[in-house]
Amino acid sequence: MSIEWKGIFPAITTKFTAADELDLPLFEKNLEVQLSAGVDGIILGGSLGEASTLTTAEKEVLTKFTVEKVAGRIPVVLGIAEGATREAINQAALAKKWGAAGLMLLPPMRYRSDDRETAAWYKTVAASTDLSIIVYNNPVDYKIEVTLDVFEQLQELPNIQAVKESTRDVSNVTRMISRFGDRFKILCGLDTLALEEIVLGAHGWVGGLVAAFPAETVAVYRLAKAGRIKEALDIYRWFLPLLELDLSAKLVQYIKLAEAEVGLGSEHVRAPRLTLTGAEREKVLQVIRTSVANRPTLPDYLSL
Amino acid sequence: MSIEWKGIFPAITTKFTAADELDLPLFEKNLEVQLSAGVDGIILGGSLGEASTLTTAEKEVLTKFTVEKVAGRIPVVLGIAEGATREAINQAALAKKWGAAGLMLLPPMRYRSDDRETAAWYKTVAASTDLSIIVYNNPVDYKIEVTLDVFEQLQELPNIQAVKESTRDVSNVTRMISRFGDRFKILCGLDTLALEEIVLGAHGWVGGLVAAFPAETVAVYRLAKAGRIKEALDIYRWFLPLLELDLSAKLVQYIKLAEAEVGLGSEHVRAPRLTLTGAEREKVLQVIRTSVANRPTLPDYLSL
Amino acid sequence: MSIEWKGIFPAITTKFTAADELDLPLFEKNLEVQLSAGVDGIILGGSLGEASTLTTAEKEVLTKFTVEKVAGRIPVVLGIAEGATREAINQAALAKKWGAAGLMLLPPMRYRSDDRETAAWYKTVAASTDLSIIVYNNPVDYKIEVTLDVFEQLQELPNIQAVKESTRDVSNVTRMISRFGDRFKILCGLDTLALEEIVLGAHGWVGGLVAAFPAETVAVYRLAKAGRIKEALDIYRWFLPLLELDLSAKLVQYIKLAEAEVGLGSEHVRAPRLTLTGAEREKVLQVIRTSVANRPTLPDYLSL
Amino acid sequence: MSIEWKGIFPAITTKFTAADELDLPLFEKNLEVQLSAGVDGIILGGSLGEASTLTTAEKEVLTKFTVEKVAGRIPVVLGIAEGATREAINQAALAKKWGAAGLMLLPPMRYRSDDRETAAWYKTVAASTDLSIIVYNNPVDYKIEVTLDVFEQLQELPNIQAVKESTRDVSNVTRMISRFGDRFKILCGLDTLALEEIVLGAHGWVGGLVAAFPAETVAVYRLAKAGRIKEALDIYRWFLPLLELDLSAKLVQYIKLAEAEVGLGSEHVRAPRLTLTGAEREKVLQVIRTSVANRPTLPDYLSL
């Protein structure tokens, strides 16, 4: 199965009730707004989805629910972040069974694999499934860089099709393109580098703040792709204080607070995360409210 | 239940067969050598135990087997490294059921909690169990430092009794003692800083190379505690090139190679880890063989 | 005195003879090529100029020589990198006397000043001169970040007019513009981030590889400013392996090797730097030669 | 000329008057207290001496004054921190002329030399003088590590006799001793690691807080060397909050504040450093005053 890895892929948050159960109605509300705003795919079970706190049963419910609601309009991708190769393969099979079209596959958790082991990890899991795979390359948070030499080896797996580029090194977009052409589609994985990487040739953007601001996110992408850089830049400059919330270790709480403020979510998180309090919450709230108060008027980006 | 947190606590490796199953006979062989060498506790399911690749069923087998073989002579401690508070509590209950005497509790995996969240994590899990808990404080590998202010809060939980000190900052031993006296027993968590921290007042050592060199490890500890620093230092200087193997991301493979060389284990690891090959294996082998060739004669440390 | 801080400002290398004396004829040859290629200013005495090895007498010769040759066509800027405030003031007075139009002022050397001290440093030196000043903001190499709060204070000094932005954080361009408008002109200080920062609104580029490839550097800048992003990007992609030479601690040797290869300089450096040898030299040479062999045809960028 | 590199070598501060001139009477007062406390050498012109702000004329005055007052009782060592090999050689010749017995030679300033260049730097300067040299190995602050392979090469220079070990990696003491025996005397260069490194075999300690607390510093050293570890540790634990002041970028201001509090100095520093103010000053003052209030009674360490 193949996915067209381009455009905006929100890594959406998982909504919880005050009783710490899945809040599917609120989840659906946000999902519909994403679709209306023109996103190109949905990623479940990323860090933003608090995947490390979800049970397998909950992942099943979330995936099936999303697949049903999206109804084939765009692909649904499930994150896999496991410590054992065996378990990653198991999760890939479940994702397939639940109806996902693709996998966002992280390198091994809790072990800093070297190039040989990282390549083996990706090749082994990819060989076990026919789902389309996006490699998550984030050496800052996960300490393993999927190097160009590893990608060299991954070319032989046809279902390894894209990379979530989160190295923080924007030149890596150019290096990937110079070496592999468009063999691997590049999706920017850091909100604050998105416009830069799109200009450099990235094919899409796995967004964070898109959870609360889907229209602005899609607009920046489509304007830039249409060569209307100045308009994209105007929105992007307005957007930056919000996008910087994506850089914090507390990105889940920050983005959920933004979602709550714009009526697209709630602040409930699951332990070990705790809901924001005090001065930290006030500070983030002020960033959000100032930005919302100055929200730019968007051009008709959907027709681009 | 209380544990006397002092002396040598090996974080032992999990032995696998060539078919990737638990190798209990080989595990038992190593375990008996540890006991004969005079270790003071056994830690299962640490990073060295490849815990991230073990199924719950395997952890159960390993724990019950170890508890049975140790037969009350020393405490058996199980590592807990989870992403969800709920699951950590679940694992603590299982550890109790399987017969463990204590828990080595890591901070949350896959989320960089702040002080408030880290304290809540430890307090919530500790309140759910009567097992004795050692806090694993390793901000370098896990990015979360259990700060002195967090320990301040953890004092109210009587079963939080010790810390595996792996901050790399030896002065932290002094800071802990100056602030908390001996409320928290301090076990050095880095092989290469063990003698230094014992001299500063650490109560014990969660060892790595002890898996292959238990007698030398116990000897360094007991000689230092007995004030025979010069003798301890002589062994420690000989030991350093081996102890430095503990600093690598590949510590499991390196230590398993050492165990294999001295007849106390095998090189089999579980994916995503791969067995060493080529120049890297040769280099480590040379360190091991050179050290084995120059193994010092130990004084009668067991009578200290 | 005011400088129009925009466009390409090469931080040129100092040419030495085999006898370790200033090589003014070779220096002049390179300088003329820079001028023909359309650069907008010349910076002497930066890291690339091996300023830390030049005597005051040599700086005088170099500055006067450059000022004479440039003959008012573009501004000549002198780098100041000192440890004592008093000596920085002294150097500023000398620069004025020798005919320089501006100063590239680094934060204090050999001391990690805090915000208050960094602001005082810049304000004190700026108040002592009427030369136009560009702040060099490079927290990676010099460990002192000139923060936005420091720039807030520097606004009161009218001759502090620009910043060499070398934080490696491209978003800082947006932050500076959002906070200060165009009060401070922003010149990208890292070759590998130049196109990105120009797109974000940077006014110029203090270049490194421009020493050997002035036409390509000016072309990327002018095409991007003219909105011809695709053409700029094509050159920039070709350029990247060369531009990456600017990131090394050995950038002086690497860039001098590139200058030598294209007939615009020599490999001579001054101790403690040593000329490249062996495999390292071969590797860099291969990057240079491959790039030269594939040199792109430039459009008529000078008319832009 | 040879120096017996062992014991306590204070890197003393330079005293300034309110008018920013050298304050020789205050300097002498502190110097005499150092001598009475039993220090084994004096180091001028280190970071603590604010060397980067001193003129050559001031260095001459300071060195000659110190040499005269010390009158051969212990060696006087001058720090050299230069960017050009040529200038380092020049400074070495001046130091000899002014009567210094040794040099504390830093790696090149403002350039991150590689192993080959670092070795050449040390060998060239050492070959130019007959003064005894201590290598300052501080890769954290100066980004250049003098590796064991470099020391291997430095063995051929008989006047390179010691190292100020400031790598922060205490195991480096053991590595140096295992590889070079006592060819290079090791002086701990970080106050907070001194006792640990003395236990591991370091021959001395280039101290910082010794400027204000010379007796306690010498006592820790001599007690540890005499095998009276417990007594040394008691003082060291009391000392730690003070010794940690040595880790700050503001160590000069912090230590000068401590000197002022105990009547052995003043707070005057030279720009770009500014005197402490506000909450920061209060916080440091509280550390100092609390420690002074709890000053331990020292045993008769001078007879050890």
PDB file of N, CA, C and O in Angstrom, chain B residues 35-89:
ATOM      1  N   LEU B  35      26.939 -14.909  43.973  1.00  0.00           N
ATOM      2  CA  LEU B  35      26.690 -15.154  45.390  1.00  0.00           C
ATOM      3  C   LEU B  35      27.972 -15.559  46.101  1.00  0.00           C
ATOM      4  O   LEU B  35      28.270 -15.070  47.201  1.00  0.00           O
ATOM      5  N   SER B  36      28.738 -16.410  45.468  1.00  0.00           N
ATOM      6  CA  SER B  36      30.005 -16.836  46.081  1.00  0.00           C
ATOM      7  C   SER B  36      30.979 -15.681  46.249  1.00  0.00           C
ATOM      8  O   SER B  36      31.795 -15.664  47.179  1.00  0.00           O
ATOM      9  N   ALA B  37      30.908 -14.741  45.330  1.00  0.00           N
ATOM     10  CA  ALA B  37      31.844 -13.616  45.383  1.00  0.00           C
ATOM     11  C   ALA B  37      31.469 -12.607  46.464  1.00  0.00           C
ATOM     12  O   ALA B  37      32.237 -11.700  46.767  1.00  0.00           O
ATOM     13  N   GLY B  38      30.260 -12.769  47.002  1.00  0.00           N
ATOM     14  CA  GLY B  38      29.894 -11.909  48.127  1.00  0.00           C
ATOM     15  C   GLY B  38      29.033 -10.711  47.798  1.00  0.00           C
ATOM     16  O   GLY B  38      29.047  -9.718  48.535  1.00  0.00           O
ATOM     17  N   VAL B  39      28.269 -10.782  46.714  1.00  0.00           N
ATOM     18  CA  VAL B  39      27.408  -9.636  46.399  1.00  0.00           C
ATOM     19  C   VAL B  39      26.281  -9.544  47.425  1.00  0.00           C
ATOM     20  O   VAL B  39      25.958 -10.506  48.112  1.00  0.00           O
ATOM     21  N   ASP B  40      25.671  -8.349  47.483  1.00  0.00           N
ATOM     22  CA  ASP B  40      24.709  -8.059  48.545  1.00  0.00           C
ATOM     23  C   ASP B  40      23.264  -7.966  48.067  1.00  0.00           C
ATOM     24  O   ASP B  40      22.346  -7.761  48.875  1.00  0.00           O
ATOM     25  N   GLY B  41      23.062  -8.064  46.773  1.00  0.00           N
ATOM     26  CA  GLY B  41      21.705  -8.022  46.219  1.00  0.00           C
ATOM     27  C   GLY B  41      21.798  -8.287  44.731  1.00  0.00           C
ATOM     28  O   GLY B  41      22.896  -8.282  44.171  1.00  0.00           O
ATOM     29  N   ILE B  42      20.661  -8.553  44.116  1.00  0.00           N
ATOM     30  CA  ILE B  42      20.634  -8.828  42.672  1.00  0.00           C
ATOM     31  C   ILE B  42      19.579  -7.919  42.048  1.00  0.00           C
ATOM     32  O   ILE B  42      18.462  -7.818  42.568  1.00  0.00           O
ATOM     33  N   ILE B  43      19.965  -7.256  40.957  1.00  0.00           N
ATOM     34  CA  ILE B  43      18.996  -6.427  40.244  1.00  0.00           C
ATOM     35  C   ILE B  43      18.700  -7.036  38.883  1.00  0.00           C
ATOM     36  O   ILE B  43      19.612  -7.249  38.082  1.00  0.00           O
ATOM     37  N   LEU B  44      17.440  -7.312  38.660  1.00  0.00           N
ATOM     38  CA  LEU B  44      16.980  -7.858  37.381  1.00  0.00           C
ATOM     39  C   LEU B  44      16.309  -6.759  36.582  1.00  0.00           C
ATOM     40  O   LEU B  44      15.719  -5.837  37.143  1.00  0.00           O
ATOM     41  N   GLY B  45      16.366  -6.919  35.273  1.00  0.00           N
ATOM     42  CA  GLY B  45      15.543  -6.032  34.447  1.00  0.00           C
ATOM     43  C   GLY B  45      16.022  -4.603  34.407  1.00  0.00           C
ATOM     44  O   GLY B  45      15.232  -3.667  34.289  1.00  0.00           O
ATOM     45  N   GLY B  46      17.337  -4.398  34.520  1.00  0.00           N
ATOM     46  CA  GLY B  46      17.877  -3.074  34.249  1.00  0.00           C
ATOM     47  C   GLY B  46      18.191  -2.965  32.760  1.00  0.00           C
ATOM     48  O   GLY B  46      17.838  -3.850  31.980  1.00  0.00           O
ATOM     49  N   SER B  47      18.866  -1.877  32.375  1.00  0.00           N
ATOM     50  CA  SER B  47      19.280  -1.763  30.975  1.00  0.00           C
ATOM     51  C   SER B  47      20.163  -2.949  30.631  1.00  0.00           C
ATOM     52  O   SER B  47      20.047  -3.542  29.555  1.00  0.00           O
ATOM     53  N   LEU B  48      21.055  -3.297  31.569  1.00  0.00           N
ATOM     54  CA  LEU B  48      21.950  -4.417  31.333  1.00  0.00           C
ATOM     55  C   LEU B  48      21.181  -5.717  31.159  1.00  0.00           C
ATOM     56  O   LEU B  48      21.651  -6.646  30.514  1.00  0.00           O
ATOM     57  N   GLY B  49      19.990  -5.793  31.750  1.00  0.00           N
ATOM     58  CA  GLY B  49      19.176  -6.996  31.618  1.00  0.00           C
ATOM     59  C   GLY B  49      18.333  -6.992  30.356  1.00  0.00           C
ATOM     60  O   GLY B  49      17.500  -7.876  30.168  1.00  0.00           O
ATOM     61  N   GLU B  50      18.585  -5.995  29.465  1.00  0.00           N
ATOM     62  CA  GLU B  50      17.811  -5.885  28.210  1.00  0.00           C
ATOM     63  C   GLU B  50      16.310  -5.889  28.486  1.00  0.00           C
ATOM     64  O   GLU B  50      15.517  -6.478  27.736  1.00  0.00           O
ATOM     65  N   ALA B  51      15.925  -5.231  29.556  1.00  0.00           N
ATOM     66  CA  ALA B  51      14.530  -5.256  29.988  1.00  0.00           C
ATOM     67  C   ALA B  51      13.577  -4.796  28.905  1.00  0.00           C
ATOM     68  O   ALA B  51      12.453  -5.295  28.814  1.00  0.00           O
ATOM     69  N   SER B  52      14.041  -3.860  28.069  1.00  0.00           N
ATOM     70  CA  SER B  52      13.116  -3.322  27.069  1.00  0.00           C
ATOM     71  C   SER B  52      12.751  -4.346  26.007  1.00  0.00           C
ATOM     72  O   SER B  52      11.873  -4.115  25.190  1.00  0.00           O
ATOM     73  N   THR B  53      13.409  -5.485  26.024  1.00  0.00           N
ATOM     74  CA  THR B  53      13.083  -6.511  25.021  1.00  0.00           C
ATOM     75  C   THR B  53      12.397  -7.735  25.642  1.00  0.00           C
ATOM     76  O   THR B  53      12.098  -8.698  24.930  1.00  0.00           O
ATOM     77  N   LEU B  54      12.195  -7.704  26.940  1.00  0.00           N
ATOM     78  CA  LEU B  54      11.590  -8.857  27.613  1.00  0.00           C
ATOM     79  C   LEU B  54      10.069  -8.733  27.669  1.00  0.00           C
ATOM     80  O   LEU B  54       9.539  -7.649  27.917  1.00  0.00           O
ATOM     81  N   THR B  55       9.399  -9.826  27.464  1.00  0.00           N
ATOM     82  CA  THR B  55       7.943  -9.836  27.650  1.00  0.00           C
ATOM     83  C   THR B  55       7.635  -9.947  29.146  1.00  0.00           C
ATOM     84  O   THR B  55       8.504 -10.307  29.953  1.00  0.00           O
ATOM     85  N   THR B  56       6.408  -9.640  29.501  1.00  0.00           N
ATOM     86  CA  THR B  56       6.004  -9.772  30.898  1.00  0.00           C
ATOM     87  C   THR B  56       6.161 -11.222  31.359  1.00  0.00           C
ATOM     88  O   THR B  56       6.613 -11.491  32.480  1.00  0.00           O
ATOM     89  N   ALA B  57       5.837 -12.131  30.501  1.00  0.00           N
ATOM     90  CA  ALA B  57       5.965 -13.549  30.865  1.00  0.00           C
ATOM     91  C   ALA B  57       7.421 -13.902  31.159  1.00  0.00           C
ATOM     92  O   ALA B  57       7.721 -14.631  32.110  1.00  0.00           O
ATOM     93  N   GLU B  58       8.316 -13.380  30.368  1.00  0.00           N
ATOM     94  CA  GLU B  58       9.738 -13.663  30.602  1.00  0.00           C
ATOM     95  C   GLU B  58      10.223 -13.030  31.908  1.00  0.00           C
ATOM     96  O   GLU B  58      11.016 -13.620  32.644  1.00  0.00           O
ATOM     97  N   LYS B  59       9.756 -11.818  32.167  1.00  0.00           N
ATOM     98  CA  LYS B  59      10.141 -11.185  33.438  1.00  0.00           C
ATOM     99  C   LYS B  59       9.663 -12.027  34.620  1.00  0.00           C
ATOM    100  O   LYS B  59      10.362 -12.149  35.632  1.00  0.00           O
ATOM    101  N   GLU B  60       8.487 -12.580  34.488  1.00  0.00           N
ATOM    102  CA  GLU B  60       7.948 -13.422  35.561  1.00  0.00           C
ATOM    103  C   GLU B  60       8.839 -14.646  35.779  1.00  0.00           C
ATOM    104  O   GLU B  60       9.213 -14.965  36.907  1.00  0.00           O
ATOM    105  N   VAL B  61       9.184 -15.311  34.685  1.00  0.00           N
ATOM    106  CA  VAL B  61      10.038 -16.498  34.797  1.00  0.00           C
ATOM    107  C   VAL B  61      11.369 -16.138  35.455  1.00  0.00           C
ATOM    108  O   VAL B  61      11.822 -16.791  36.397  1.00  0.00           O
ATOM    109  N   LEU B  62      11.987 -15.077  34.966  1.00  0.00           N
ATOM    110  CA  LEU B  62      13.298 -14.664  35.481  1.00  0.00           C
ATOM    111  C   LEU B  62      13.246 -14.312  36.958  1.00  0.00           C
ATOM    112  O   LEU B  62      14.125 -14.683  37.739  1.00  0.00           O
ATOM    113  N   THR B  63      12.228 -13.565  37.330  1.00  0.00           N
ATOM    114  CA  THR B  63      12.139 -13.128  38.724  1.00  0.00           C
ATOM    115  C   THR B  63      11.907 -14.320  39.648  1.00  0.00           C
ATOM    116  O   THR B  63      12.605 -14.497  40.654  1.00  0.00           O
ATOM    117  N   LYS B  64      10.939 -15.133  39.294  1.00  0.00           N
ATOM    118  CA  LYS B  64      10.641 -16.290  40.151  1.00  0.00           C
ATOM    119  C   LYS B  64      11.840 -17.226  40.246  1.00  0.00           C
ATOM    120  O   LYS B  64      12.167 -17.740  41.320  1.00  0.00           O
ATOM    121  N   PHE B  65      12.502 -17.428  39.126  1.00  0.00           N
ATOM    122  CA  PHE B  65      13.677 -18.307  39.108  1.00  0.00           C
ATOM    123  C   PHE B  65      14.766 -17.755  40.034  1.00  0.00           C
ATOM    124  O   PHE B  65      15.346 -18.486  40.846  1.00  0.00           O
ATOM    125  N   THR B  66      15.020 -16.461  39.923  1.00  0.00           N
ATOM    126  CA  THR B  66      16.078 -15.850  40.736  1.00  0.00           C
ATOM    127  C   THR B  66      15.713 -15.898  42.219  1.00  0.00           C
ATOM    128  O   THR B  66      16.546 -16.237  43.066  1.00  0.00           O
ATOM    129  N   VAL B  67      14.486 -15.561  42.522  1.00  0.00           N
ATOM    130  CA  VAL B  67      14.039 -15.576  43.925  1.00  0.00           C
ATOM    131  C   VAL B  67      14.209 -16.977  44.503  1.00  0.00           C
ATOM    132  O   VAL B  67      14.686 -17.158  45.630  1.00  0.00           O
ATOM    133  N   GLU B  68      13.870 -17.966  43.715  1.00  0.00           N
ATOM    134  CA  GLU B  68      13.977 -19.347  44.187  1.00  0.00           C
ATOM    135  C   GLU B  68      15.433 -19.732  44.433  1.00  0.00           C
ATOM    136  O   GLU B  68      15.776 -20.305  45.467  1.00  0.00           O
ATOM    137  N   LYS B  69      16.294 -19.386  43.483  1.00  0.00           N
ATOM    138  CA  LYS B  69      17.697 -19.779  43.612  1.00  0.00           C
ATOM    139  C   LYS B  69      18.403 -19.018  44.740  1.00  0.00           C
ATOM    140  O   LYS B  69      19.231 -19.578  45.458  1.00  0.00           O
ATOM    141  N   VAL B  70      18.091 -17.754  44.863  1.00  0.00           N
ATOM    142  CA  VAL B  70      18.748 -16.948  45.892  1.00  0.00           C
ATOM    143  C   VAL B  70      18.283 -17.371  47.277  1.00  0.00           C
ATOM    144  O   VAL B  70      19.041 -17.326  48.254  1.00  0.00           O
ATOM    145  N   ALA B  71      17.031 -17.785  47.321  1.00  0.00           N
ATOM    146  CA  ALA B  71      16.496 -18.403  48.536  1.00  0.00           C
ATOM    147  C   ALA B  71      16.692 -17.545  49.784  1.00  0.00           C
ATOM    148  O   ALA B  71      17.119 -18.044  50.835  1.00  0.00           O
ATOM    149  N   GLY B  72      16.452 -16.243  49.626  1.00  0.00           N
ATOM    150  CA  GLY B  72      16.461 -15.393  50.805  1.00  0.00           C
ATOM    151  C   GLY B  72      17.815 -14.939  51.281  1.00  0.00           C
ATOM    152  O   GLY B  72      17.927 -14.152  52.231  1.00  0.00           O
ATOM    153  N   ARG B  73      18.872 -15.421  50.640  1.00  0.00           N
ATOM    154  CA  ARG B  73      20.203 -15.031  51.104  1.00  0.00           C
ATOM    155  C   ARG B  73      20.455 -13.527  50.912  1.00  0.00           C
ATOM    156  O   ARG B  73      21.063 -12.882  51.764  1.00  0.00           O
ATOM    157  N   ILE B  74      20.020 -13.004  49.791  1.00  0.00           N
ATOM    158  CA  ILE B  74      20.150 -11.568  49.515  1.00  0.00           C
ATOM    159  C   ILE B  74      18.865 -11.122  48.807  1.00  0.00           C
ATOM    160  O   ILE B  74      18.137 -11.950  48.263  1.00  0.00           O
ATOM    161  N   PRO B  75      18.586  -9.824  48.800  1.00  0.00           N
ATOM    162  CA  PRO B  75      17.349  -9.367  48.169  1.00  0.00           C
ATOM    163  C   PRO B  75      17.421  -9.378  46.643  1.00  0.00           C
ATOM    164  O   PRO B  75      18.487  -9.147  46.066  1.00  0.00           O
ATOM    165  N   VAL B  76      16.282  -9.623  46.025  1.00  0.00           N
ATOM    166  CA  VAL B  76      16.143  -9.562  44.574  1.00  0.00           C
ATOM    167  C   VAL B  76      15.308  -8.329  44.230  1.00  0.00           C
ATOM    168  O   VAL B  76      14.224  -8.131  44.769  1.00  0.00           O
ATOM    169  N   VAL B  77      15.860  -7.515  43.336  1.00  0.00           N
ATOM    170  CA  VAL B  77      15.247  -6.227  42.990  1.00  0.00           C
ATOM    171  C   VAL B  77      14.885  -6.248  41.506  1.00  0.00           C
ATOM    172  O   VAL B  77      15.684  -6.689  40.683  1.00  0.00           O
ATOM    173  N   LEU B  78      13.700  -5.750  41.177  1.00  0.00           N
ATOM    174  CA  LEU B  78      13.279  -5.724  39.779  1.00  0.00           C
ATOM    175  C   LEU B  78      13.233  -4.297  39.257  1.00  0.00           C
ATOM    176  O   LEU B  78      12.704  -3.396  39.917  1.00  0.00           O
ATOM    177  N   GLY B  79      13.789  -4.100  38.073  1.00  0.00           N
ATOM    178  CA  GLY B  79      13.750  -2.783  37.451  1.00  0.00           C
ATOM    179  C   GLY B  79      12.381  -2.480  36.870  1.00  0.00           C
ATOM    180  O   GLY B  79      11.720  -3.369  36.324  1.00  0.00           O
ATOM    181  N   ILE B  80      11.975  -1.218  36.989  1.00  0.00           N
ATOM    182  CA  ILE B  80      10.729  -0.775  36.358  1.00  0.00           C
ATOM    183  C   ILE B  80      11.044   0.454  35.514  1.00  0.00           C
ATOM    184  O   ILE B  80      11.522   1.460  36.030  1.00  0.00           O
ATOM    185  N   ALA B  81      10.757   0.345  34.224  1.00  0.00           N
ATOM    186  CA  ALA B  81      11.018   1.450  33.294  1.00  0.00           C
ATOM    187  C   ALA B  81       9.807   1.549  32.389  1.00  0.00           C
ATOM    188  O   ALA B  81       9.728   0.855  31.378  1.00  0.00           O
ATOM    189  N   GLU B  82       8.862   2.388  32.781  1.00  0.00           N
ATOM    190  CA  GLU B  82       7.605   2.461  32.034  1.00  0.00           C
ATOM    191  C   GLU B  82       7.295   3.900  31.638  1.00  0.00           C
ATOM    192  O   GLU B  82       7.852   4.841  32.194  1.00  0.00           O
ATOM    193  N   GLY B  83       6.382   4.039  30.702  1.00  0.00           N
ATOM    194  CA  GLY B  83       5.999   5.366  30.248  1.00  0.00           C
ATOM    195  C   GLY B  83       4.736   5.886  30.906  1.00  0.00           C
ATOM    196  O   GLY B  83       4.510   7.096  30.957  1.00  0.00           O
ATOM    197  N   ALA B  84       3.917   4.988  31.413  1.00  0.00           N
ATOM    198  CA  ALA B  84       2.643   5.389  32.028  1.00  0.00           C
ATOM    199  C   ALA B  84       2.660   5.070  33.517  1.00  0.00           C
ATOM    200  O   ALA B  84       3.089   3.990  33.918  1.00  0.00           O
ATOM    201  N   THR B  85       2.220   5.998  34.321  1.00  0.00           N
ATOM    202  CA  THR B  85       2.173   5.798  35.763  1.00  0.00           C
ATOM    203  C   THR B  85       1.372   4.538  36.095  1.00  0.00           C
ATOM    204  O   THR B  85       1.782   3.708  36.920  1.00  0.00           O
ATOM    205  N   ARG B  86       0.265   4.421  35.428  1.00  0.00           N
ATOM    206  CA  ARG B  86      -0.611   3.271  35.611  1.00  0.00           C
ATOM    207  C   ARG B  86       0.124   1.954  35.388  1.00  0.00           C
ATOM    208  O   ARG B  86      -0.038   0.990  36.148  1.00  0.00           O
ATOM    209  N   GLU B  87       0.943   1.895  34.359  1.00  0.00           N
ATOM    210  CA  GLU B  87       1.640   0.649  34.042  1.00  0.00           C
ATOM    211  C   GLU B  87       2.784   0.397  35.030  1.00  0.00           C
ATOM    212  O   GLU B  87       3.079  -0.754  35.366  1.00  0.00           O
ATOM    213  N   ALA B  88       3.394   1.471  35.520  1.00  0.00           N
ATOM    214  CA  ALA B  88       4.448   1.290  36.529  1.00  0.00           C
ATOM    215  C   ALA B  88       3.851   0.682  37.801  1.00  0.00           C
ATOM    216  O   ALA B  88       4.448  -0.199  38.432  1.00  0.00           O
ATOM    217  N   ILE B  89       2.690   1.147  38.168  1.00  0.00           N
ATOM    218  CA  ILE B  89       1.998   0.591  39.339  1.00  0.00           C
ATOM    219  C   ILE B  89       1.677  -0.882  39.110  1.00  0.00           C
ATOM    220  O   ILE B  89       1.855  -1.734  39.996  1.00  0.00           O
TER     221      ILE B  89
END
